[in-house]
PDB file of C-alpha atoms in Angstrom:
ATOM      1  CA  MET R 204     136.082   2.180 171.406  1.00 54.00           C
ATOM      2  CA  ALA R 205     139.291   2.100 169.608  1.00 55.00           C
ATOM      3  CA  VAL R 206     140.002   4.720 166.645  1.00 55.00           C
ATOM      4  CA  ARG R 207     141.370   3.128 163.645  1.00 55.00           C
ATOM      5  CA  THR R 208     143.942   5.098 161.681  1.00 53.00           C
ATOM      6  CA  ARG R 209     144.644   4.375 158.109  1.00 56.00           C
ATOM      7  CA  ASP R 210     148.329   3.738 157.485  1.00 51.00           C
ATOM      8  CA  LYS R 211     149.523   5.624 154.451  1.00 51.00           C
ATOM      9  CA  ALA R 212     150.766   3.485 151.833  1.00 43.00           C
ATOM     10  CA  PRO R 213     154.463   3.969 150.931  1.00 45.00           C
ATOM     11  CA  ALA R 214     155.127   6.023 147.835  1.00 48.00           C
ATOM     12  CA  ARG R 215     155.242   3.869 144.811  1.00 45.00           C
ATOM     13  CA  PRO R 216     158.508   4.202 142.861  1.00 52.00           C
ATOM     14  CA  ALA R 217     158.095   6.053 139.335  1.00 50.00           C
ATOM     15  CA  ARG R 218     157.633   3.638 136.636  1.00 54.00           C
ATOM     16  CA  ALA R 219     160.494   3.457 134.121  1.00 58.00           C
ATOM     17  CA  GLY R 220     158.537   4.972 131.237  1.00 61.00           C
ATOM     18  CA  HIS R 221     157.737   8.116 133.229  1.00 65.00           C
ATOM     19  CA  ASP R 222     161.520   9.027 134.159  1.00 76.00           C
ATOM     20  CA  ILE R 223     162.040   9.892 130.425  1.00 85.00           C
ATOM     21  CA  VAL R 224     159.148  12.030 129.422  1.00 89.00           C
ATOM     22  CA  ALA R 225     161.133  15.219 130.046  1.00 88.00           C
ATOM     23  CA  LEU R 226     163.946  13.885 127.945  1.00 90.00           C
ATOM     24  CA  LEU R 227     161.493  13.008 125.217  1.00 93.00           C
ATOM     25  CA  LEU R 228     160.068  16.340 125.302  1.00 93.00           C
ATOM     26  CA  VAL R 229     163.643  17.972 125.102  1.00 93.00           C
ATOM     27  CA  ILE R 230     164.198  15.908 121.891  1.00 94.00           C
ATOM     28  CA  VAL R 231     160.860  16.806 120.418  1.00 95.00           C
ATOM     29  CA  HIS R 232     161.353  20.602 121.134  1.00 95.00           C
ATOM     30  CA  THR R 233     164.854  20.335 119.642  1.00 95.00           C
ATOM     31  CA  LEU R 234     163.536  18.710 116.537  1.00 96.00           C
ATOM     32  CA  ILE R 235     160.722  21.436 116.220  1.00 96.00           C
ATOM     33  CA  LEU R 236     163.668  24.042 116.564  1.00 96.00           C
ATOM     34  CA  VAL R 237     165.842  22.629 113.896  1.00 96.00           C
ATOM     35  CA  ALA R 238     162.870  22.365 111.302  1.00 96.00           C
ATOM     36  CA  GLY R 239     161.721  25.793 112.277  1.00 96.00           C
ATOM     37  CA  LEU R 240     165.030  27.381 111.775  1.00 96.00           C
ATOM     38  CA  ALA R 241     165.469  25.598 108.458  1.00 95.00           C
ATOM     39  CA  LEU R 242     162.226  27.091 107.165  1.00 95.00           C
ATOM     40  CA  LEU R 243     163.275  30.616 108.606  1.00 95.00           C
ATOM     41  CA  GLY R 244     166.520  30.230 106.775  1.00 93.00           C
ATOM     42  CA  GLN R 245     165.143  29.090 103.682  1.00 92.00           C
ATOM     43  CA  GLY R 246     162.892  32.192 103.839  1.00 91.00           C
ATOM     44  CA  ILE R 247     165.853  34.639 104.304  1.00 91.00           C
ATOM     45  CA  VAL R 248     168.035  33.018 101.692  1.00 89.00           C
ATOM     46  CA  GLY R 249     165.193  33.068  99.277  1.00 86.00           C
ATOM     47  CA  ALA R 250     164.485  36.649  99.960  1.00 88.00           C
ATOM     48  CA  PHE R 251     167.737  37.780  98.611  1.00 86.00           C
ATOM     49  CA  ASN R 252     167.154  36.277  95.073  1.00 83.00           C
ATOM     50  CA  TRP R 253     163.630  34.906  95.014  1.00 83.00           C
ATOM     51  CA  ARG R 254     163.681  33.951  91.224  1.00 85.00           C
ATOM     52  CA  ARG R 255     166.683  31.688  91.509  1.00 85.00           C
ATOM     53  CA  ARG R 256     166.389  30.419  95.042  1.00 82.00           C
ATOM     54  CA  HIS R 257     165.821  26.835  93.976  1.00 82.00           C
ATOM     55  CA  GLU R 258     169.420  27.034  92.530  1.00 87.00           C
ATOM     56  CA  ASN R 259     171.024  28.145  95.669  1.00 85.00           C
ATOM     57  CA  PHE R 260     172.863  25.219  97.617  1.00 89.00           C
ATOM     58  CA  VAL R 261     171.964  26.752 101.088  1.00 90.00           C
ATOM     59  CA  HIS R 262     168.249  27.011 100.151  1.00 89.00           C
ATOM     60  CA  GLN R 263     168.410  23.407  98.768  1.00 91.00           C
ATOM     61  CA  LEU R 264     170.073  22.213 102.056  1.00 93.00           C
ATOM     62  CA  PHE R 265     167.360  23.868 104.252  1.00 92.00           C
ATOM     63  CA  ALA R 266     164.647  22.568 101.946  1.00 92.00           C
ATOM     64  CA  ILE R 267     165.885  18.812 102.523  1.00 94.00           C
ATOM     65  CA  ILE R 268     166.016  19.622 106.386  1.00 94.00           C
ATOM     66  CA  ALA R 269     162.451  20.948 106.494  1.00 94.00           C
ATOM     67  CA  ARG R 270     160.886  18.762 103.772  1.00 95.00           C
ATOM     68  CA  PRO R 271     159.286  16.159 106.254  1.00 95.00           C
ATOM     69  CA  VAL R 272     157.520  18.710 108.001  1.00 95.00           C
ATOM     70  CA  VAL R 273     156.377  20.646 104.804  1.00 95.00           C
ATOM     71  CA  SER R 274     155.247  17.228 103.386  1.00 95.00           C
ATOM     72  CA  ALA R 275     153.214  16.441 106.601  1.00 95.00           C
ATOM     73  CA  VAL R 276     151.621  19.905 106.507  1.00 95.00           C
ATOM     74  CA  ARG R 277     150.768  19.506 102.974  1.00 94.00           C
ATOM     75  CA  LEU R 278     148.827  16.297 103.986  1.00 95.00           C
ATOM     76  CA  ILE R 279     146.913  17.915 106.629  1.00 94.00           C
ATOM     77  CA  THR R 280     146.003  21.246 105.073  1.00 92.00           C
ATOM     78  CA  PRO R 281     143.132  21.629 102.460  1.00 92.00           C
ATOM     79  CA  ARG R 282     143.707  22.118  98.804  1.00 90.00           C
ATOM     80  CA  VAL R 283     142.531  25.706  99.134  1.00 91.00           C
ATOM     81  CA  ILE R 284     145.953  26.522 100.438  1.00 88.00           C
ATOM     82  CA  LEU R 285     148.447  26.958  97.610  1.00 91.00           C
ATOM     83  CA  ASP R 286     151.712  24.880  97.440  1.00 88.00           C
ATOM     84  CA  GLU R 287     153.706  28.042  97.838  1.00 89.00           C
ATOM     85  CA  HIS R 288     152.138  28.902 101.129  1.00 91.00           C
ATOM     86  CA  VAL R 289     152.515  25.542 102.866  1.00 93.00           C
ATOM     87  CA  PRO R 290     156.092  26.278 104.172  1.00 93.00           C
ATOM     88  CA  LEU R 291     154.615  29.387 105.812  1.00 93.00           C
ATOM     89  CA  VAL R 292     151.746  27.154 107.414  1.00 94.00           C
ATOM     90  CA  ALA R 293     154.378  24.640 108.469  1.00 95.00           C
ATOM     91  CA  PHE R 294     156.683  27.504 109.946  1.00 96.00           C
ATOM     92  CA  LEU R 295     153.570  28.852 111.909  1.00 96.00           C
ATOM     93  CA  LEU R 296     152.444  25.483 113.219  1.00 96.00           C
ATOM     94  CA  LEU R 297     156.211  24.635 114.408  1.00 96.00           C
ATOM     95  CA  LEU R 298     156.215  28.068 116.180  1.00 97.00           C
ATOM     96  CA  ILE R 299     153.040  27.217 118.080  1.00 97.00           C
ATOM     97  CA  GLY R 300     154.351  23.585 118.603  1.00 96.00           C
ATOM     98  CA  TYR R 301     157.790  25.139 119.868  1.00 97.00           C
ATOM     99  CA  PHE R 302     156.062  27.100 122.629  1.00 97.00           C
ATOM    100  CA  GLY R 303     153.513  24.311 123.487  1.00 96.00           C
ATOM    101  CA  VAL R 304     156.069  21.650 124.019  1.00 96.00           C
ATOM    102  CA  GLY R 305     158.155  24.155 125.927  1.00 94.00           C
ATOM    103  CA  LEU R 306     155.434  24.860 128.301  1.00 95.00           C
ATOM    104  CA  TRP R 307     154.569  21.162 128.543  1.00 94.00           C
ATOM    105  CA  HIS R 308     158.100  20.395 129.328  1.00 93.00           C
ATOM    106  CA  ARG R 309     158.075  23.070 132.190  1.00 91.00           C
ATOM    107  CA  ASP R 310     155.059  21.483 133.588  1.00 92.00           C
ATOM    108  CA  VAL R 311     156.431  17.966 133.447  1.00 91.00           C
ATOM    109  CA  CYS R 312     159.679  19.191 135.113  1.00 89.00           C
ATOM    110  CA  LEU R 313     158.135  21.178 137.816  1.00 88.00           C
ATOM    111  CA  GLN R 314     156.221  17.933 138.732  1.00 90.00           C
ATOM    112  CA  ASP R 315     159.485  16.033 139.317  1.00 87.00           C
ATOM    113  CA  LEU R 316     162.826  17.743 139.042  1.00 85.00           C
ATOM    114  CA  THR R 317     164.793  14.656 139.256  1.00 87.00           C
ATOM    115  CA  GLN R 318     163.969  13.481 135.658  1.00 87.00           C
ATOM    116  CA  VAL R 319     166.538  13.336 132.954  1.00 87.00           C
ATOM    117  CA  GLY R 320     166.141  16.557 130.933  1.00 86.00           C
ATOM    118  CA  CYS R 321     165.017  18.753 133.904  1.00 87.00           C
ATOM    119  CA  ALA R 322     168.605  20.095 134.831  1.00 86.00           C
ATOM    120  CA  LYS R 323     167.935  23.663 133.872  1.00 86.00           C
ATOM    121  CA  TRP R 324     164.574  23.756 135.946  1.00 84.00           C
ATOM    122  CA  ALA R 325     166.224  22.236 138.851  1.00 84.00           C
ATOM    123  CA  ALA R 326     169.053  24.788 138.754  1.00 86.00           C
ATOM    124  CA  ALA R 327     166.365  27.572 138.354  1.00 84.00           C
ATOM    125  CA  ARG R 328     164.438  26.165 141.219  1.00 81.00           C
ATOM    126  CA  ALA R 329     167.501  26.078 143.483  1.00 81.00           C
ATOM    127  CA  GLY R 330     168.792  29.648 142.320  1.00 79.00           C
ATOM    128  CA  ALA R 331     165.293  31.077 143.281  1.00 71.00           C
ATOM    129  CA  VAL R 332     165.340  29.353 146.834  1.00 64.00           C
ATOM    130  CA  GLN R 333     168.462  31.029 147.827  1.00 56.00           C
TER     131      GLN R 333
END
């Protein structure tokens, strides 16, 4: 009686959409970083002269950069949260999102180091092997 062996199917090439997941995560990570730093800068500039912060050019520039995030957070937060506290809530959500996307990016890159946007993880893996 002959024993049948199953031939392993050849590995399928990765689909085109899966090659850029790491790159998209890097882009989202950077956008979160920019918005978070704008909110942080806005708070620091405002701390120097809180009453006249809305007249400060740098504070206004940071407000323009952070406005889409603050507006989105205002839409998802209940009315109990005061409008003055929404930028703080937005910053905290961005902080959580920054670390979350960073960990997600790490996991995606460690699955396939050949993706675009995984160069630092590939270099770290190569350095750890030596």
